[in-house]
Amino acid sequence: MTVDLRTRYLGLELAHPVVASASPLTGSVDSLKRLQDAGVSAVVLPSLFEEQIEHEEMAAHDLMLYGAELSPEARGFFPEIPQSSSGSDKYLKLIADAKSALSVPVIASLNGYTPGGWTSIARQFQDAGADAIELNVYFLAASVDDSSADVEKRYVDLVESVTRQVGVPVAVKVAPYFSAMANMAARLTNAGAAGLVLFNRFMQPDILLDELEVAPHLVLSSSDELRLALRWIAILRGRVEASLAATGGAHTPDDVLKLLLAGADCVMLASSLLARGPSHVGTIVEGIRRWMTERDYVSVEQMKGSLSQQSCPDPDAFERANYMKALKSYTSEFV
Ligand SMILES: Cc1cc2nc3c(=O)[nH]c(=O)nc-3n(C[C@H](O)[C@H](O)[C@H](O)COP(=O)(O)O)c2cc1C
């Protein structure tokens, strides 16, 4: 019997749940084609950052919108939209080229933190052919004046401002650092998010002792990290309408299987593909297929969420009780 690996994510039908997450590997058409040939079921392009959307370009864009309402003479006063290859022009070309070169869905990614005019670029992502948009909100509330309520409102406003621009589904990629993650997930969904990508992995800066400098520190993930997404996906499965994508720490077929059992609709890979190359996708997909066949699972849809908090026999295992048990059972030769 063949196992049906298909899954639905953001209303898109994917051949299986293994998706290439945003990374340098998804940043060129050649590399995207290699990923497709290796078997990924969808790709997320690297993010276009709010800072890359040039201010002059936004101003010209806004003037064009108003200009459309004006007489031809009045429009003559407005500057031409620059034809230069700005960050966003290059990005829109990447979307269009990826769409014509690939048959798998192409998800464009936007990274920002302020609600405002720049979010209208989402419409251009859609016009360039993006099947969906991933909005990566990267905002560090470093000011003592920013309350959690202010920060949460900022996220919700941003999601509303992007989803208002487009008809294609918008997934929101967030970090796990909310006081009330489940409530936030529900509010993001109510604000229009068709999917949640859990979780954004912040690069924490480091201090270089020899140079006495603060420097960015980028390390690839390990499988140990996947349990953060695993817990929250298990908790949220069945409690929010949005599709759930797991990102962070998926390296092996077992990692992907665990996230699917918790309730992920798809699992996104960046570090494992950067470390082992695109062909690793095949190993993962075959590993999932083998395990499911051995266990008599018929389809990914049937398996998805079967160990979510709502479905598993021990729902407390995802909450505080598990923490206490784990600490009490820890042993070491020095204790
Ligand atoms: C070098 C590198 C570049 C990345 N660029 C982006 C990006 O542009 N946008 C984004 O949303 N995530 C980006 N990510 C995050 C990944 O998409 C992914 O969410 C994260 O690395 C966790 O997944 P992993 O454990 O499979 O690496 C990047 C990660 C790496 C390692």
Coordinates of C-alpha atoms and ligand atoms in Angstrom, one line a residue:
M1 CA 0.0 0.0 0.0
T2 CA 1.3 3.4 -0.9
V3 CA 1.3 6.1 1.7
D4 CA -0.3 9.4 0.8
L5 CA 2.1 12.1 1.8
R6 CA 0.1 15.1 0.6
T7 CA -0.7 17.9 3.0
R8 CA -2.5 21.2 2.9
Y9 CA -0.7 24.3 4.0
L10 CA -2.3 27.8 3.6
G11 CA -4.9 26.2 1.4
L12 CA -2.1 25.0 -1.0
E13 CA -1.9 21.3 -1.7
L14 CA 1.7 20.1 -1.1
A15 CA 3.0 16.8 -2.4
H16 CA 4.5 16.1 1.1
P17 CA 5.2 18.2 4.2
V18 CA 8.9 19.0 3.6
V19 CA 9.4 22.6 2.6
A20 CA 12.6 24.7 2.1
S21 CA 12.6 27.5 4.6
A22 CA 13.9 31.0 3.8
S23 CA 17.7 30.8 3.6
P24 CA 20.5 31.6 1.1
L25 CA 19.6 28.3 -0.6
T26 CA 16.3 29.7 -1.8
G27 CA 17.8 33.0 -3.0
S28 CA 18.6 32.2 -6.6
V29 CA 16.7 30.4 -9.4
D30 CA 19.5 27.9 -9.9
S31 CA 19.5 26.9 -6.3
L32 CA 15.7 26.8 -6.1
K33 CA 15.7 24.5 -9.1
R34 CA 18.2 22.2 -7.3
L35 CA 15.8 22.2 -4.3
Q36 CA 12.9 21.3 -6.5
D37 CA 14.8 18.6 -8.2
A38 CA 15.8 17.2 -4.8
G39 CA 12.1 17.0 -4.0
V40 CA 11.0 19.9 -1.7
S41 CA 7.2 20.4 -1.9
A42 CA 7.4 24.2 -1.7
V43 CA 10.0 27.0 -1.2
V44 CA 10.1 30.1 0.9
L45 CA 12.3 32.8 -0.6
P46 CA 14.7 34.7 1.7
S47 CA 13.0 37.8 3.2
L48 CA 12.9 41.2 1.6
F49 CA 13.5 43.4 4.6
E50 CA 11.5 46.6 5.4
E51 CA 14.8 48.4 5.3
Q52 CA 15.5 47.3 1.7
I53 CA 12.4 49.0 0.4
E54 CA 13.8 52.3 -0.5
H55 CA 12.0 55.3 0.9
E56 CA 12.1 57.3 -2.3
E57 CA 10.6 54.4 -4.1
M58 CA 7.8 54.2 -1.5
A59 CA 7.2 57.9 -1.8
A60 CA 7.0 57.6 -5.6
H61 CA 4.7 54.7 -5.3
D62 CA 2.4 56.5 -2.9
L63 CA 2.4 59.5 -5.3
M64 CA 1.5 57.2 -8.2
L65 CA -1.5 55.9 -6.3
Y66 CA -2.7 59.4 -5.6
G67 CA -1.7 60.5 -9.1
A68 CA -4.0 58.0 -10.7
E69 CA -6.9 60.1 -9.3
L70 CA -5.5 63.4 -10.8
S71 CA -5.6 65.1 -14.1
P72 CA -2.8 64.4 -16.7
E73 CA -1.3 67.9 -16.1
A74 CA -1.2 67.4 -12.4
R75 CA 0.3 64.0 -12.8
G76 CA 3.1 65.6 -14.8
F77 CA 4.5 67.1 -11.5
F78 CA 5.1 63.7 -10.0
P79 CA 8.5 62.0 -10.2
E80 CA 8.9 58.9 -12.4
I81 CA 9.0 55.6 -10.6
P82 CA 12.8 54.8 -10.7
Q83 CA 13.7 52.1 -13.1
S84 CA 16.8 51.3 -11.2
S85 CA 17.4 47.8 -9.8
S86 CA 16.5 48.5 -6.2
G87 CA 16.2 45.8 -3.5
S88 CA 12.5 45.4 -4.1
D89 CA 12.9 45.3 -7.9
K90 CA 15.4 42.5 -7.7
Y91 CA 13.2 40.7 -5.3
L92 CA 10.1 41.0 -7.5
K93 CA 12.2 39.6 -10.3
L94 CA 13.2 36.7 -8.2
I95 CA 9.6 35.9 -7.4
A96 CA 8.6 36.1 -11.1
D97 CA 11.6 34.0 -12.2
A98 CA 11.1 31.4 -9.5
K99 CA 7.4 31.1 -10.5
S100 CA 8.3 30.5 -14.2
A101 CA 11.1 28.1 -13.4
L102 CA 9.3 26.0 -10.7
S103 CA 6.2 23.9 -10.4
V104 CA 6.1 23.8 -6.6
P105 CA 4.5 26.7 -4.8
V106 CA 6.6 29.8 -4.2
I107 CA 6.2 31.7 -0.9
A108 CA 7.7 35.1 -0.9
S109 CA 8.8 36.5 2.5
L110 CA 8.6 40.0 3.9
N111 CA 10.5 40.9 7.1
G112 CA 9.5 44.0 8.9
Y113 CA 8.5 45.6 12.2
T114 CA 6.5 48.8 11.6
P115 CA 3.0 49.0 10.2
G116 CA 3.1 51.5 7.4
G117 CA 3.2 52.3 3.7
W118 CA 6.0 49.8 3.0
T119 CA 3.6 46.9 3.5
S120 CA 1.9 47.7 0.2
I121 CA 4.8 45.9 -1.4
A122 CA 2.9 42.7 -0.5
R123 CA 0.5 43.5 -3.4
Q124 CA 3.5 43.6 -5.7
F125 CA 4.6 40.2 -4.4
Q126 CA 1.2 38.9 -5.3
D127 CA 1.3 40.5 -8.7
A128 CA 4.7 39.0 -9.4
G129 CA 3.1 35.6 -8.9
A130 CA 3.8 34.6 -5.2
D131 CA 1.4 31.8 -4.2
A132 CA 1.5 33.0 -0.6
I133 CA 3.4 35.5 1.5
E134 CA 5.3 34.8 4.7
L135 CA 5.5 37.8 7.0
N136 CA 8.4 37.5 9.3
V137 CA 8.0 40.0 12.2
Y138 CA 11.3 40.7 13.8
F139 CA 10.9 43.3 16.5
L140 CA 12.9 43.4 19.7
A141 CA 11.1 45.3 22.4
A142 CA 14.3 46.9 23.8
S143 CA 12.7 50.1 25.1
V144 CA 11.6 50.2 28.7
D145 CA 8.6 52.2 27.5
D146 CA 7.3 49.4 25.3
S147 CA 4.6 47.4 27.1
S148 CA 3.7 43.9 26.1
A149 CA 0.2 45.2 25.1
D150 CA 1.9 47.8 22.8
V151 CA 4.1 45.1 21.2
E152 CA 1.2 42.8 20.6
K153 CA -0.8 45.5 19.0
R154 CA 2.1 46.3 16.7
Y155 CA 2.1 42.6 15.5
V156 CA -1.7 42.6 15.0
D157 CA -1.6 46.0 13.1
L158 CA 1.2 44.8 10.9
V159 CA -0.6 41.5 10.0
E160 CA -3.8 43.5 9.3
S161 CA -1.9 46.0 7.2
V162 CA -0.3 43.2 5.1
T163 CA -3.4 40.9 4.8
R164 CA -5.5 43.9 3.6
Q165 CA -3.2 44.3 0.6
V166 CA -3.5 40.8 -0.9
G167 CA -5.8 38.0 -1.8
V168 CA -3.1 35.3 -1.5
P169 CA -2.7 33.7 2.0
V170 CA -0.4 35.3 4.4
A171 CA 1.5 33.2 7.0
V172 CA 3.1 35.0 10.0
K173 CA 6.5 33.9 11.3
V174 CA 6.9 34.9 14.9
A175 CA 9.4 34.4 17.7
P176 CA 8.2 32.4 20.8
Y177 CA 8.8 35.2 23.3
F178 CA 5.2 36.2 24.0
S179 CA 3.8 36.1 27.6
A180 CA 0.6 34.5 26.2
M181 CA 1.6 32.6 23.1
A182 CA -1.8 30.9 22.5
N183 CA -3.7 34.1 22.8
M184 CA -1.3 35.8 20.5
A185 CA -1.7 33.0 18.0
A186 CA -5.4 33.4 18.1
R187 CA -5.2 37.2 17.6
L188 CA -2.8 36.9 14.7
T189 CA -5.3 34.4 13.1
N190 CA -8.2 36.8 13.7
A191 CA -6.1 39.6 12.2
G192 CA -6.0 37.6 8.9
A193 CA -3.1 35.2 9.2
A194 CA -3.9 32.1 7.2
G195 CA -0.9 30.3 8.8
L196 CA 1.6 30.6 11.6
V197 CA 5.3 29.7 11.2
L198 CA 6.7 28.7 14.5
F199 CA 9.2 29.9 15.3
N200 CA 11.5 32.7 14.2
R201 CA 15.0 31.9 15.3
F202 CA 16.7 35.1 16.5
M203 CA 20.4 35.4 15.9
Q204 CA 21.8 36.5 19.3
P205 CA 24.9 38.8 19.2
D206 CA 28.1 37.6 20.9
I207 CA 31.0 39.4 22.5
L208 CA 34.4 38.7 20.9
L209 CA 36.9 38.7 23.8
D210 CA 40.0 39.3 21.7
E211 CA 38.6 42.2 19.7
L212 CA 36.3 43.5 22.6
E213 CA 33.6 43.8 20.0
V214 CA 29.9 42.9 19.8
A215 CA 29.4 40.8 16.7
P216 CA 26.5 38.8 15.1
H217 CA 26.8 35.1 15.8
L218 CA 25.1 32.8 13.3
V219 CA 25.0 29.1 14.2
L220 CA 23.0 26.5 12.5
S221 CA 20.4 24.7 14.5
S222 CA 20.4 21.2 16.0
S223 CA 17.6 18.7 16.5
D224 CA 17.5 19.7 20.2
E225 CA 15.8 22.9 19.2
L226 CA 12.8 21.4 17.6
R227 CA 11.0 20.8 20.9
L228 CA 10.0 24.5 21.2
A229 CA 8.0 24.4 18.1
L230 CA 6.8 20.9 18.9
R231 CA 5.2 21.9 22.2
W232 CA 3.5 25.0 20.8
I233 CA 2.2 23.3 17.7
A234 CA 0.8 20.5 19.8
I235 CA -0.9 23.1 22.0
L236 CA -2.3 25.2 19.1
R237 CA -3.4 22.3 16.9
G238 CA -7.2 22.4 16.8
R239 CA -7.3 25.6 18.8
V240 CA -6.6 28.1 16.0
E241 CA -7.9 28.1 12.4
A242 CA -4.5 28.9 10.9
S243 CA -2.3 26.3 9.2
L244 CA 0.8 25.5 11.3
A245 CA 4.3 25.3 9.9
A246 CA 7.2 24.2 12.1
T247 CA 10.6 25.7 11.7
G248 CA 13.7 25.3 13.8
G249 CA 15.7 22.2 14.5
A250 CA 14.2 19.7 11.9
H251 CA 17.2 17.7 10.6
T252 CA 16.1 14.0 10.3
P253 CA 13.0 12.0 9.3
D254 CA 12.3 11.4 13.0
D255 CA 12.3 15.2 13.7
V256 CA 9.8 15.8 10.9
L257 CA 7.6 12.9 12.0
K258 CA 7.4 14.2 15.6
L259 CA 6.4 17.7 14.4
L260 CA 3.6 16.1 12.2
L261 CA 2.3 14.0 15.1
A262 CA 2.2 17.2 17.2
G263 CA 0.1 18.8 14.5
A264 CA 2.3 20.7 12.0
D265 CA 0.9 20.9 8.5
C266 CA 4.4 21.2 7.1
V267 CA 7.9 21.3 8.3
M268 CA 10.4 23.8 7.0
L269 CA 14.1 23.1 6.7
A270 CA 17.0 25.6 6.5
S271 CA 20.0 24.5 8.6
S272 CA 19.9 20.8 7.6
L273 CA 19.8 21.7 3.9
L274 CA 22.6 24.3 4.4
A275 CA 24.7 21.7 6.2
R276 CA 24.0 18.6 4.1
G277 CA 22.8 20.0 0.7
P278 CA 19.5 19.8 -1.1
S279 CA 19.7 16.0 -1.6
H280 CA 19.0 15.6 2.1
V281 CA 15.3 16.3 1.3
G282 CA 15.1 12.9 -0.4
T283 CA 16.5 11.1 2.6
I284 CA 14.0 12.8 4.9
V285 CA 11.0 12.2 2.6
E286 CA 11.9 8.5 2.2
G287 CA 12.5 8.2 5.9
I288 CA 9.0 9.5 6.6
R289 CA 7.5 7.2 4.0
R290 CA 9.2 4.2 5.5
W291 CA 8.2 4.9 9.1
M292 CA 4.6 5.5 8.1
T293 CA 4.5 2.3 6.0
E294 CA 5.9 0.3 8.9
R295 CA 3.3 1.7 11.2
D296 CA 0.4 1.3 8.8
Y297 CA -0.4 5.0 8.5
V298 CA -2.4 5.6 5.3
S299 CA -1.8 9.3 4.9
V300 CA -0.1 12.4 6.4
E301 CA -3.6 13.9 6.9
Q302 CA -4.5 10.9 9.1
M303 CA -1.4 11.1 11.1
K304 CA -1.2 14.9 11.5
G305 CA -1.9 16.0 15.1
S306 CA -2.6 12.6 16.5
L307 CA -0.3 13.5 19.4
S308 CA -1.4 17.1 19.7
Q309 CA -2.5 18.2 23.2
Q310 CA -6.1 17.8 22.3
S311 CA -5.6 14.3 21.0
C312 CA -2.9 12.7 23.2
P313 CA -3.8 10.6 26.2
D314 CA -1.7 12.8 28.5
P315 CA -2.4 16.5 27.7
D316 CA -0.5 17.6 30.9
A317 CA 2.7 16.3 29.2
F318 CA 2.8 19.6 27.2
E319 CA 2.4 21.8 30.3
R320 CA 3.9 22.4 33.7
A321 CA 3.5 18.9 35.1
N322 CA 6.0 17.6 32.6
Y323 CA 8.5 20.2 33.7
M324 CA 8.3 19.1 37.4
K325 CA 8.6 15.5 36.5
A326 CA 11.6 16.1 34.2
L327 CA 13.5 18.0 36.9
K328 CA 12.8 15.5 39.6
S329 CA 13.8 12.6 37.5
Y330 CA 17.2 14.1 36.5
T331 CA 20.2 12.1 37.6
S332 CA 23.9 12.7 37.4
E333 CA 26.8 10.9 39.0
F334 CA 27.5 14.1 41.0
V335 CA 24.0 14.4 42.6
Ligands
LIG1 C1 21.8 31.8 6.9 C2 20.3 31.9 7.2 C3 19.5 32.8 6.5 C4 18.2 32.9 6.9 N1 17.4 33.9 6.2 C5 16.1 34.0 6.6 C6 15.3 35.0 5.9 O1 15.7 35.7 5.1 N2 14.0 35.1 6.3 C7 13.4 34.3 7.3 O2 12.3 34.4 7.6 N3 14.2 33.3 7.9 C8 15.5 33.2 7.5 N4 16.3 32.2 8.2 C9 15.6 31.4 9.2 C10 15.2 30.0 8.6 O3 14.3 30.2 7.6 C11 14.7 29.1 9.7 O4 13.4 29.6 10.1 C12 15.6 29.0 10.9 O5 16.9 28.8 10.5 C13 15.2 27.8 11.7 O6 15.1 26.6 11.0 P1 16.3 25.5 10.9 O7 16.5 24.9 12.2 O8 15.9 24.5 9.8 O9 17.5 26.3 10.4 C14 17.6 32.1 7.8 C15 18.4 31.1 8.4 C16 19.7 31.0 8.1 C17 20.5 29.9 8.8

